CSV table of C-alpha atoms in Angstrom, one decimal:
chain,number,residue,atom,x,y,z
A,1051,MET,CA,-5.1,11.5,-10.6
A,1052,ARG,CA,-8.0,11.2,-13.0
A,1053,THR,CA,-10.1,9.4,-10.3
A,1054,ALA,CA,-9.2,12.2,-7.9
A,1055,LEU,CA,-10.5,14.8,-10.3
A,1056,LEU,CA,-13.8,13.1,-10.8
A,1057,PHE,CA,-14.1,12.6,-7.1
A,1058,VAL,CA,-13.5,16.4,-6.5
A,1059,LEU,CA,-16.1,17.2,-9.2
A,1060,LEU,CA,-18.7,15.0,-7.6
A,1061,LEU,CA,-17.9,16.5,-4.1
A,1062,ILE,CA,-18.6,19.9,-5.5
A,1063,LEU,CA,-21.8,18.6,-7.0
A,1064,LEU,CA,-23.1,17.3,-3.7
A,1065,PRO,CA,-24.1,20.6,-2.0
A,1066,VAL,CA,-24.9,22.1,-5.5
A,1067,SER,CA,-27.5,19.3,-6.1
A,1068,VAL,CA,-29.0,19.8,-2.6
A,1069,ALA,CA,-29.3,23.6,-3.2
A,1070,VAL,CA,-30.7,23.1,-6.7
A,1071,GLN,CA,-33.3,20.4,-5.7
A,1072,ASP,CA,-34.6,22.8,-3.0
A,1073,LEU,CA,-35.0,25.6,-5.6
A,1074,LEU,CA,-36.8,23.4,-8.2
A,1075,PRO,CA,-40.6,23.9,-8.2
A,1076,ALA,CA,-42.9,21.0,-7.2
A,1077,ILE,CA,-44.3,18.8,-9.9
A,1078,PRO,CA,-48.0,19.3,-10.5
A,1079,PRO,CA,-50.6,17.9,-10.0
A,1080,PHE,CA,-49.3,16.0,-7.0
A,1081,GLN,CA,-46.9,18.8,-5.9
A,1082,GLU,CA,-44.1,16.3,-5.5
A,1083,ARG,CA,-40.5,17.3,-5.4
A,1084,VAL,CA,-37.5,16.2,-7.5
A,1085,LEU,CA,-34.5,14.7,-5.8
A,1086,LEU,CA,-31.1,15.2,-7.5
A,1087,LEU,CA,-28.9,13.8,-4.8
A,1088,PRO,CA,-29.6,10.1,-5.6
A,1089,VAL,CA,-28.9,10.8,-9.3
A,1090,VAL,CA,-25.5,12.3,-8.6
A,1091,PHE,CA,-24.8,9.5,-6.1
A,1092,CYS,CA,-25.5,6.8,-8.7
A,1093,PHE,CA,-23.1,8.4,-11.1
A,1094,GLY,CA,-20.4,8.5,-8.6
A,1095,ALA,CA,-21.0,5.0,-7.2
A,1096,MET,CA,-20.8,3.6,-10.7
A,1097,ALA,CA,-18.1,5.7,-12.3
A,1098,LEU,CA,-15.6,5.7,-9.4
A,1099,PRO,CA,-13.5,2.7,-8.4
A,1100,LEU,CA,-14.7,0.8,-5.2
A,1101,LEU,CA,-12.8,2.6,-2.5
A,1102,PRO,CA,-13.5,6.2,-3.7
A,1103,ALA,CA,-17.1,5.1,-4.4
A,1104,LEU,CA,-17.5,4.0,-0.8
A,1105,CYS,CA,-16.0,7.3,0.5
A,1106,PHE,CA,-18.4,9.2,-1.8
A,1107,ALA,CA,-21.3,7.1,-0.5
A,1108,LEU,CA,-20.3,7.9,3.1
A,1109,LEU,CA,-20.4,11.6,2.2
A,1110,VAL,CA,-23.7,11.4,0.4
A,1111,GLY,CA,-25.1,9.6,3.5
A,1112,LEU,CA,-23.8,12.4,5.7
A,1113,VAL,CA,-25.3,15.1,3.4
A,1114,GLN,CA,-28.7,13.3,3.2
A,1115,GLY,CA,-28.7,12.7,7.0
A,1116,LEU,CA,-28.1,16.3,7.7
A,1117,ALA,CA,-30.7,17.4,5.2
A,1118,ILE,CA,-33.4,15.4,7.0
A,1119,LEU,CA,-32.1,15.8,10.5
A,1120,GLN,CA,-34.7,17.0,13.1
A,1121,ILE,CA,-33.6,17.6,16.7
A,1122,GLU,CA,-36.6,18.1,19.0
A,1123,SER,CA,-35.8,18.8,22.7
A,1124,GLY,CA,-32.4,17.3,22.3
A,1125,GLN,CA,-33.8,14.1,20.8
A,1126,ILE,CA,-32.7,13.0,17.3
A,1127,GLU,CA,-35.5,11.6,15.2
A,1128,LEU,CA,-33.5,10.1,12.4
A,1129,GLY,CA,-29.7,10.0,12.9
A,1130,LEU,CA,-27.0,9.5,10.3
A,1131,VAL,CA,-27.0,5.7,10.7
A,1132,GLY,CA,-29.8,5.0,8.3
A,1133,PRO,CA,-28.6,7.2,5.4
A,1134,VAL,CA,-24.9,6.2,5.8
A,1135,VAL,CA,-25.8,2.4,5.8
A,1136,PHE,CA,-28.3,2.9,3.0
A,1137,PHE,CA,-25.8,4.7,0.6
A,1138,LEU,CA,-22.9,2.4,1.5
A,1139,SER,CA,-25.1,-0.6,0.6
A,1140,TRP,CA,-26.3,0.9,-2.6
A,1141,ALA,CA,-22.7,1.9,-3.5
A,1142,ILE,CA,-21.6,-1.8,-3.3
A,1143,LEU,CA,-24.7,-2.9,-5.3
A,1144,LEU,CA,-24.0,-0.3,-8.0
A,1145,GLN,CA,-20.4,-1.2,-8.2
A,1146,MET,CA,-21.4,-4.8,-8.8
A,1147,ALA,CA,-23.8,-3.6,-11.6
A,1148,SER,CA,-21.1,-1.5,-13.1
A,1149,GLU,CA,-18.7,-4.6,-13.0
A,1150,ALA,CA,-21.4,-6.7,-14.7
A,1151,THR,CA,-21.9,-4.2,-17.5
A,1152,ARG,CA,-18.2,-3.6,-17.8
A,1153,GLY,CA,-18.5,0.1,-17.0
A,1154,ILE,CA,-21.2,2.7,-16.4
A,1155,ARG,CA,-24.0,2.8,-18.9
A,1156,TRP,CA,-26.7,5.5,-19.1
A,1157,GLU,CA,-29.6,3.0,-18.9
A,1158,ILE,CA,-28.2,1.3,-15.8
A,1159,HIS,CA,-27.5,4.8,-14.3
A,1160,ALA,CA,-31.1,5.9,-14.9
A,1161,MET,CA,-32.6,2.7,-13.5
A,1162,GLY,CA,-30.3,2.8,-10.5
A,1163,SER,CA,-31.2,6.5,-9.8
A,1164,ALA,CA,-34.9,5.6,-9.9
A,1165,LEU,CA,-34.4,2.6,-7.6
A,1166,VAL,CA,-32.2,4.5,-5.1
A,1167,THR,CA,-34.8,7.3,-5.0
A,1168,LEU,CA,-37.7,5.0,-4.5
A,1169,THR,CA,-36.0,2.9,-1.8
A,1170,LEU,CA,-34.7,6.1,-0.1
A,1171,ILE,CA,-38.1,7.7,0.2
A,1172,GLY,CA,-39.9,4.4,0.9
A,1173,GLY,CA,-37.3,3.5,3.6
A,1174,GLU,CA,-37.6,6.9,5.3
A,1175,PHE,CA,-41.4,6.4,5.3
A,1176,LEU,CA,-41.1,3.0,7.0
A,1177,ILE,CA,-38.6,4.3,9.6
A,1178,LEU,CA,-40.9,7.2,10.4
A,1179,CYS,CA,-43.8,4.8,10.7
A,1180,ALA,CA,-41.8,2.7,13.1
A,1181,LYS,CA,-40.7,5.8,15.1
A,1182,ARG,CA,-43.9,7.9,15.2
A,1183,GLY,CA,-46.4,5.0,15.0
A,1184,GLY,CA,-49.2,4.4,12.6
A,1185,PHE,CA,-49.0,3.4,8.9
A,1186,PRO,CA,-50.9,6.0,7.0
A,1187,ALA,CA,-50.3,4.5,3.6
A,1188,ASP,CA,-52.6,6.0,1.0
A,1189,MET,CA,-52.5,7.4,-2.6
A,1190,THR,CA,-50.6,10.5,-1.4
A,1191,VAL,CA,-47.9,8.4,0.1
A,1192,LEU,CA,-47.7,6.2,-3.0
A,1193,MET,CA,-47.4,9.2,-5.2
A,1194,ARG,CA,-44.8,10.7,-2.9
A,1195,CYS,CA,-42.6,7.6,-3.5
A,1196,LEU,CA,-43.3,7.0,-7.2
A,1197,VAL,CA,-43.2,10.6,-8.6
A,1198,PRO,CA,-39.7,11.4,-7.4
A,1199,ALA,CA,-38.5,8.0,-8.6
A,1200,GLY,CA,-40.1,8.6,-12.0
A,1201,SER,CA,-38.5,12.1,-12.1
A,1202,ALA,CA,-35.1,10.6,-11.3
A,1203,LEU,CA,-35.5,8.1,-14.2
A,1204,LEU,CA,-36.2,11.0,-16.6
A,1205,ILE,CA,-33.5,13.3,-15.2
A,1206,ALA,CA,-30.8,10.7,-14.9
A,1207,PRO,CA,-29.8,10.6,-18.6
A,1208,VAL,CA,-29.6,14.4,-18.6
A,1209,VAL,CA,-27.3,14.4,-15.6
A,1210,TYR,CA,-25.3,11.5,-17.1
A,1211,PHE,CA,-24.6,13.2,-20.4
A,1212,LEU,CA,-24.0,16.5,-18.7
A,1213,LEU,CA,-21.4,14.9,-16.5
A,1214,ARG,CA,-19.9,12.9,-19.4
A,1215,SER,CA,-19.4,16.2,-21.2
A,1216,LEU,CA,-17.5,17.5,-18.2
A,1217,VAL,CA,-15.6,14.3,-17.6
A,1218,PRO,CA,-13.3,14.4,-20.7
A,1219,LEU,CA,-11.1,16.0,-18.1
A,1220,VAL,CA,-10.9,12.5,-16.7
A,1221,PRO,CA,-11.4,10.3,-19.7
A,1222,ASP,CA,-10.5,7.0,-18.1
A,1223,ALA,CA,-12.8,7.3,-15.2
A,1224,GLY,CA,-14.8,4.3,-16.3
A,1225,LEU,CA,-17.2,6.3,-18.5
A,1226,GLY,CA,-18.0,4.2,-21.5
A,1227,LEU,CA,-14.9,2.2,-20.9
A,1228,THR,CA,-14.4,-1.1,-19.2
A,1229,ARG,CA,-14.0,-1.4,-15.4
A,1230,LYS,CA,-10.5,-2.7,-16.0
A,1231,SER,CA,-9.4,0.6,-17.5
A,1232,THR,CA,-11.1,2.4,-14.6
A,1233,LEU,CA,-9.2,0.4,-12.0
A,1234,ASP,CA,-5.9,0.9,-14.0
A,1235,ALA,CA,-6.5,4.6,-13.9
B,284,MET,CA,-5.1,-5.7,-1.9
B,285,LYS,CA,-2.5,-3.1,-1.2
B,286,TYR,CA,-1.8,-2.0,2.4
B,287,VAL,CA,-2.9,1.5,1.5
B,288,GLN,CA,-6.3,0.3,0.3
B,289,ILE,CA,-6.7,-1.7,3.5
B,290,ALA,CA,-5.8,1.3,5.6
B,291,ALA,CA,-8.2,3.5,3.6
B,292,LEU,CA,-11.0,0.9,4.1
B,293,VAL,CA,-10.4,0.8,7.9
B,294,LEU,CA,-10.4,4.6,8.0
B,295,LEU,CA,-13.7,4.6,6.1
B,296,ALA,CA,-15.2,2.1,8.5
B,297,VAL,CA,-14.0,4.2,11.5
B,298,ALA,CA,-15.5,7.4,9.9
B,299,ALA,CA,-18.8,5.6,9.3
B,300,ILE,CA,-19.0,4.3,12.9
B,301,ILE,CA,-18.1,7.8,14.3
B,302,LEU,CA,-20.9,9.4,12.1
B,303,CYS,CA,-23.3,6.7,13.3
B,304,VAL,CA,-22.7,7.2,17.1
B,305,ILE,CA,-22.4,11.0,17.1
B,306,GLY,CA,-24.7,12.8,19.6
B,307,ALA,CA,-27.3,15.5,19.3
B,308,GLY,CA,-25.1,18.4,20.2
B,309,PRO,CA,-22.3,17.7,17.7
B,310,LEU,CA,-24.9,16.8,15.1
B,311,ALA,CA,-26.6,20.1,15.5
B,312,GLN,CA,-23.3,21.8,15.0
B,313,LEU,CA,-22.6,19.7,11.9
B,314,GLN,CA,-26.0,20.6,10.5
B,315,SER,CA,-25.3,24.3,11.2
B,316,GLY,CA,-22.0,24.0,9.3
B,317,PHE,CA,-23.8,22.2,6.5
B,318,LEU,CA,-26.3,25.1,6.3
B,319,GLY,CA,-23.3,27.5,6.2
B,320,ILE,CA,-22.0,25.6,3.1
B,321,LEU,CA,-25.4,25.6,1.5
B,322,SER,CA,-26.1,29.3,2.3
B,323,PRO,CA,-24.1,31.0,-0.5
B,324,LEU,CA,-25.3,28.4,-3.0
B,325,SER,CA,-29.0,28.8,-2.0
B,326,GLN,CA,-28.8,32.6,-1.9
B,327,SER,CA,-27.2,32.9,-5.4
B,328,GLY,CA,-29.4,30.2,-6.8
B,329,ASN,CA,-32.5,32.0,-5.4
B,330,ALA,CA,-31.2,35.3,-6.9
B,331,VAL,CA,-30.8,33.6,-10.3
B,332,LYS,CA,-34.3,32.1,-10.0
B,333,ASN,CA,-35.8,35.4,-9.2
B,334,SER,CA,-34.1,37.2,-12.0
B,335,ILE,CA,-35.2,34.6,-14.5
B,336,GLY,CA,-38.8,34.9,-13.1
B,337,ASN,CA,-38.6,38.7,-13.4
B,338,LEU,CA,-37.3,38.4,-16.9
B,339,GLY,CA,-40.3,36.5,-18.0
B,340,LYS,CA,-42.6,38.9,-16.2
B,341,ASP,CA,-40.9,42.0,-17.7
B,342,LEU,CA,-41.2,40.8,-21.3
B,343,MET,CA,-44.2,42.5,-23.0
B,344,THR,CA,-45.3,43.0,-26.6
B,345,LEU,CA,-45.6,46.6,-27.9
B,346,ASP,CA,-49.4,46.4,-27.7
B,347,GLN,CA,-49.2,45.3,-24.1
B,348,LEU,CA,-46.8,48.1,-23.4
B,349,GLN,CA,-49.1,50.6,-25.0
B,350,ALA,CA,-52.1,49.3,-23.0
B,351,GLU,CA,-50.0,49.4,-19.8
B,352,TYR,CA,-48.9,53.0,-20.6
B,353,ASN,CA,-52.6,54.1,-21.1
B,354,ARG,CA,-53.6,52.4,-17.9
B,355,LEU,CA,-50.9,54.0,-15.9
B,356,LEU,CA,-51.7,57.4,-17.4
B,357,SER,CA,-55.3,57.2,-16.3
B,358,GLU,CA,-54.3,55.8,-12.9
B,359,ASN,CA,-51.9,58.8,-12.5
B,360,LYS,CA,-54.7,61.3,-13.1
B,361,GLN,CA,-57.0,59.5,-10.7
B,362,LEU,CA,-54.3,59.4,-8.0
B,363,ARG,CA,-53.5,63.1,-8.4
B,364,ALA,CA,-57.2,63.9,-7.9
B,365,GLU,CA,-57.4,61.6,-4.8
B,366,ASN,CA,-54.1,63.0,-3.5
B,367,ASN,CA,-55.5,66.5,-3.4
B,368,GLY,CA,-58.5,65.3,-1.4
B,369,LEU,CA,-56.3,63.3,1.0
B,370,ARG,CA,-54.0,66.3,2.0
B,371,ASP,CA,-56.8,67.7,4.2
B,372,LEU,CA,-57.5,64.2,5.6
B,373,GLN,CA,-53.7,63.8,6.4
B,374,ALA,CA,-53.7,67.0,8.4
B,375,ASP,CA,-56.8,65.9,10.3
B,376,ASN,CA,-55.2,62.5,10.9
B,377,ASP,CA,-51.9,63.9,12.2
B,378,HIS,CA,-53.9,66.1,14.5
B,379,LEU,CA,-56.0,63.3,15.9
B,380,ARG,CA,-52.9,61.0,16.3
B,381,SER,CA,-51.1,63.7,18.3
B,382,ILE,CA,-54.2,64.1,20.5
B,383,LEU,CA,-54.6,60.4,21.2
B,384,GLY,CA,-50.9,59.8,21.6
B,385,TYR,CA,-51.3,57.0,19.1
B,386,ARG,CA,-48.2,55.0,18.3
B,387,GLU,CA,-48.0,52.4,15.7
B,388,ARG,CA,-47.4,49.2,17.6
B,389,SER,CA,-46.9,45.6,17.0
B,390,ALA,CA,-47.0,42.9,19.7
B,391,PHE,CA,-43.7,41.4,18.6
B,392,HIS,CA,-40.2,42.2,17.5
B,393,LEU,CA,-40.1,41.0,13.9
B,394,ILE,CA,-37.2,40.3,11.6
B,395,PRO,CA,-38.1,40.1,7.9
B,396,ALA,CA,-36.6,37.3,5.9
B,397,ALA,CA,-36.8,36.0,2.3
B,398,VAL,CA,-37.5,32.4,1.6
B,399,LEU,CA,-34.6,30.7,-0.2
B,400,GLY,CA,-36.3,27.4,-1.1
B,401,HIS,CA,-38.6,24.6,0.0
B,402,ASP,CA,-36.9,21.5,1.2
B,403,ALA,CA,-37.2,18.7,-1.5
B,404,GLN,CA,-37.5,15.9,1.1
B,405,ALA,CA,-40.7,13.9,0.9
B,406,TRP,CA,-41.7,13.5,4.5
B,407,TRP,CA,-40.5,16.8,6.0
B,408,SER,CA,-42.0,20.2,5.3
B,409,THR,CA,-39.2,22.8,5.8
B,410,ILE,CA,-38.1,26.0,4.1
B,411,LYS,CA,-34.8,27.9,4.2
B,412,ILE,CA,-34.7,31.6,5.0
B,413,ASN,CA,-31.9,34.1,4.5
B,414,ARG,CA,-31.5,35.1,8.2
B,415,GLY,CA,-29.2,33.5,10.7
B,416,THR,CA,-27.3,34.0,14.0
B,417,LYS,CA,-25.8,37.2,12.7
B,418,ASP,CA,-29.4,38.7,12.6
B,419,GLY,CA,-30.2,37.4,16.1
B,420,ILE,CA,-32.1,34.3,15.0
B,421,ALA,CA,-31.9,31.2,17.3
B,422,THR,CA,-33.7,27.8,17.2
B,423,ASP,CA,-37.3,27.6,18.2
B,424,MET,CA,-38.3,31.1,17.2
B,425,PRO,CA,-41.8,31.4,15.6
B,426,VAL,CA,-42.0,32.4,12.0
B,427,ILE,CA,-45.1,34.2,10.7
B,428,THR,CA,-46.5,36.2,7.7
B,429,ASP,CA,-49.0,39.0,7.9
B,430,ARG,CA,-51.7,36.3,7.4
B,431,GLY,CA,-50.7,33.8,10.1
B,432,LEU,CA,-48.3,31.3,11.6
B,433,VAL,CA,-45.8,29.6,9.2
B,434,GLY,CA,-43.7,27.5,11.6
B,435,LYS,CA,-40.6,27.7,13.8
B,436,THR,CA,-36.8,27.8,13.2
B,437,THR,CA,-35.1,24.4,13.8
B,438,ALA,CA,-31.5,24.8,12.6
B,439,VAL,CA,-29.6,28.0,12.4
B,440,SER,CA,-26.3,28.9,10.7
B,441,ARG,CA,-24.7,32.3,10.5
B,442,GLU,CA,-26.6,33.5,7.4
B,443,MET,CA,-29.3,30.9,6.9
B,444,SER,CA,-32.0,29.1,8.9
B,445,GLU,CA,-34.2,26.2,8.4
B,446,VAL,CA,-37.9,26.6,9.3
B,447,ILE,CA,-40.2,23.6,10.0
B,448,LEU,CA,-43.7,24.4,8.7
B,449,ILE,CA,-46.9,23.9,10.6
B,450,THR,CA,-47.9,21.4,7.9
B,451,ASP,CA,-45.1,19.0,9.1
B,452,GLU,CA,-46.2,16.2,11.4
B,453,ASN,CA,-43.5,17.1,13.9
B,454,CYS,CA,-44.6,20.7,14.3
B,455,LYS,CA,-47.2,20.7,17.0
B,456,VAL,CA,-49.0,23.8,18.1
B,457,ALA,CA,-51.4,24.3,21.0
B,458,ALA,CA,-54.5,26.0,19.4
B,459,LYS,CA,-57.8,27.5,20.5
B,460,VAL,CA,-61.0,28.0,18.4
B,461,GLU,CA,-62.4,31.5,18.1
B,462,GLY,CA,-65.5,32.2,20.1
B,463,THR,CA,-65.4,28.9,22.0
B,464,LYS,CA,-63.4,27.4,24.9
B,465,ASP,CA,-62.3,24.5,22.7
B,466,GLN,CA,-58.6,23.9,22.6
B,467,GLY,CA,-56.5,21.2,20.8
B,468,ILE,CA,-53.2,20.3,19.3
B,469,CYS,CA,-52.6,21.4,15.7
B,470,ALA,CA,-50.2,19.4,13.5
B,471,GLY,CA,-49.6,18.5,9.8
B,472,ALA,CA,-49.7,15.0,8.2
B,473,ARG,CA,-46.8,12.6,7.5
B,474,ALA,CA,-47.3,13.2,3.8
B,475,PRO,CA,-48.3,16.9,4.0
B,476,GLU,CA,-51.0,18.0,1.6
B,477,GLY,CA,-51.3,21.6,2.8
B,478,GLU,CA,-54.0,21.0,5.4
B,479,LEU,CA,-53.7,20.9,9.2
B,480,LYS,CA,-55.4,18.6,11.7
B,481,LEU,CA,-56.6,20.0,15.0
B,482,SER,CA,-56.9,17.0,17.3
B,483,PHE,CA,-57.7,16.3,21.0
B,484,LEU,CA,-60.8,18.5,20.8
B,485,ASN,CA,-63.9,17.8,22.9
B,486,LYS,CA,-65.9,15.2,20.8
B,487,LEU,CA,-69.1,17.2,21.6
B,488,ALA,CA,-67.5,20.5,20.3
B,489,ASP,CA,-69.7,22.4,17.9
B,490,LEU,CA,-67.3,23.6,15.4
B,491,GLN,CA,-68.5,25.2,12.2
B,492,PRO,CA,-66.7,25.6,8.9
B,493,GLY,CA,-65.1,29.0,8.6
B,494,GLN,CA,-64.4,29.4,12.3
B,495,LYS,CA,-60.9,30.8,12.9
B,496,VAL,CA,-58.3,29.0,15.0
B,497,TYR,CA,-55.5,30.8,16.8
B,498,THR,CA,-52.4,29.7,18.8
B,499,ALA,CA,-53.2,29.1,22.4
B,500,GLY,CA,-49.8,30.2,23.7
B,501,VAL,CA,-49.2,27.7,26.5
B,502,SER,CA,-46.7,28.7,29.1
B,503,GLY,CA,-43.1,27.7,28.3
B,504,GLY,CA,-44.1,27.0,24.7
B,505,VAL,CA,-42.6,28.4,21.5
B,506,PHE,CA,-45.6,30.1,20.0
B,507,PRO,CA,-47.2,33.2,21.6
B,508,SER,CA,-50.9,33.4,22.0
B,509,GLY,CA,-53.2,34.9,19.3
B,510,ILE,CA,-51.4,34.1,16.0
B,511,ALA,CA,-53.8,33.0,13.3
B,512,LEU,CA,-53.4,29.3,12.4
B,513,GLY,CA,-56.2,28.7,10.0
B,514,THR,CA,-59.9,28.3,9.5
B,515,VAL,CA,-62.0,25.2,10.2
B,516,LYS,CA,-62.9,23.2,7.0
B,517,ASN,CA,-64.8,20.4,8.7
B,518,PHE,CA,-65.1,18.7,12.1
B,519,HIS,CA,-65.8,15.0,13.0
B,520,ALA,CA,-66.0,13.3,16.3
B,521,ARG,CA,-63.8,10.2,16.8
B,522,GLU,CA,-64.0,7.5,19.5
B,523,LEU,CA,-62.3,9.5,22.2
B,524,ASP,CA,-62.0,13.0,20.9
B,525,GLY,CA,-62.9,15.4,18.1
B,526,GLU,CA,-60.7,16.3,15.1
B,527,ALA,CA,-61.0,19.3,12.8
B,528,VAL,CA,-59.4,19.8,9.4
B,529,LEU,CA,-58.0,23.3,9.0
B,530,GLU,CA,-57.1,25.5,6.0
B,531,PRO,CA,-53.8,27.2,7.0
B,532,ALA,CA,-54.1,31.0,7.3
B,533,ALA,CA,-50.8,31.6,5.6
B,534,ASP,CA,-50.3,30.5,2.0
B,535,LEU,CA,-47.5,28.0,2.7
B,536,GLY,CA,-47.2,26.8,-0.9
B,537,SER,CA,-46.0,30.1,-2.2
B,538,LEU,CA,-44.1,31.8,0.6
B,539,GLU,CA,-41.6,34.5,-0.4
B,540,GLU,CA,-41.3,36.8,2.6
B,541,VAL,CA,-41.8,35.8,6.2
B,542,PHE,CA,-41.1,37.4,9.6
B,543,VAL,CA,-39.2,35.8,12.5
B,544,VAL,CA,-40.6,36.6,15.9
B,545,THR,CA,-37.6,37.3,18.1
B,546,GLY,CA,-39.6,38.4,21.2
B,547,ALA,CA,-42.4,40.5,22.5
B,548,LYS,CA,-42.2,44.3,22.6
């Protein structure tokens, strides 16, 4: 029941985070954008038990896939395969990290958010290079990968403690407690 | 592991496989549905953002208010004086218009739309606007401002649409250079920095900074002819062709209001 409540809360946060990240202004001087979806994903992947975390990862992959979907003349440039596989893989890795630290911790969540953001943007760039050809790696591309990852590192603790303040509704959801109590819940 | 968990895992795997093999048509419908879910969130978020922005703009000190009042008072007097003079001109203007049968005309049917937000994704330049199928918007419709081309609609839901900007690498526009016969393909960069690249030009073309570039309007294409794209910043010859860097005509970094071209008049 408690896990279900947290799952529903995170489900609501999915479209909200996409809408909010689109409304946030670009960060000067590089005019890079902030991604909130990976930060919310990391929280869910670490706070939920394995099976709900995998379901959540599947939905995050679907949302991210639809957000970047471009259909030109009936041809899909990037389908849902990449985002779905990406988030499912990261969900398993984050579950293992959560097991190792016996529950979700804000430092691990922050580092996980930065890494997920960095690998997401970097992975998309590599796939686009493979699909469109060329490898225009320069300072702009580097900044486009690093600045959102750095932003995620800084924003993640805020999101973590904000969610923690909401999650007393579901006190045994693994927050600050051991994984065993999470699974028991 | 309990049977329920195994069954759930199998269901999860099946769902993942279905999502991975889904075709372009159902995916487009799924994306439209997703935009439909985002639409109320984006619209209300944008309204909150605007009201917060306006709150900041509206706050003034008493000194500023006094200065603003004095400025408006003097402007009011000036406008009254001008208005008196313009009455005669208005009468003349009306008379001339009726003689010439002049009608205010625009080449296109335009639907005004407000920009709800810029997409946060790193490698795609898209915006969301508050018009959708209920307003007659469909995919592949040009989007412009009074200054020039913005992009085209790519995904449309009932109340919201996604517009790919001309600074995106995927948005290619046939273009012609003012005062010359040079034509090329205009597109953005993979990591858009706000500039456009006009490629496949004649390598001997003599393009000068400041020359204007317009859409060429190829037959069967999305963009009609004659919409301003940008101005030439510099030109360099490559091995096989020439390439110019353009400054976009429309200010794509701070778009608030755009027009969707639904057809020619």
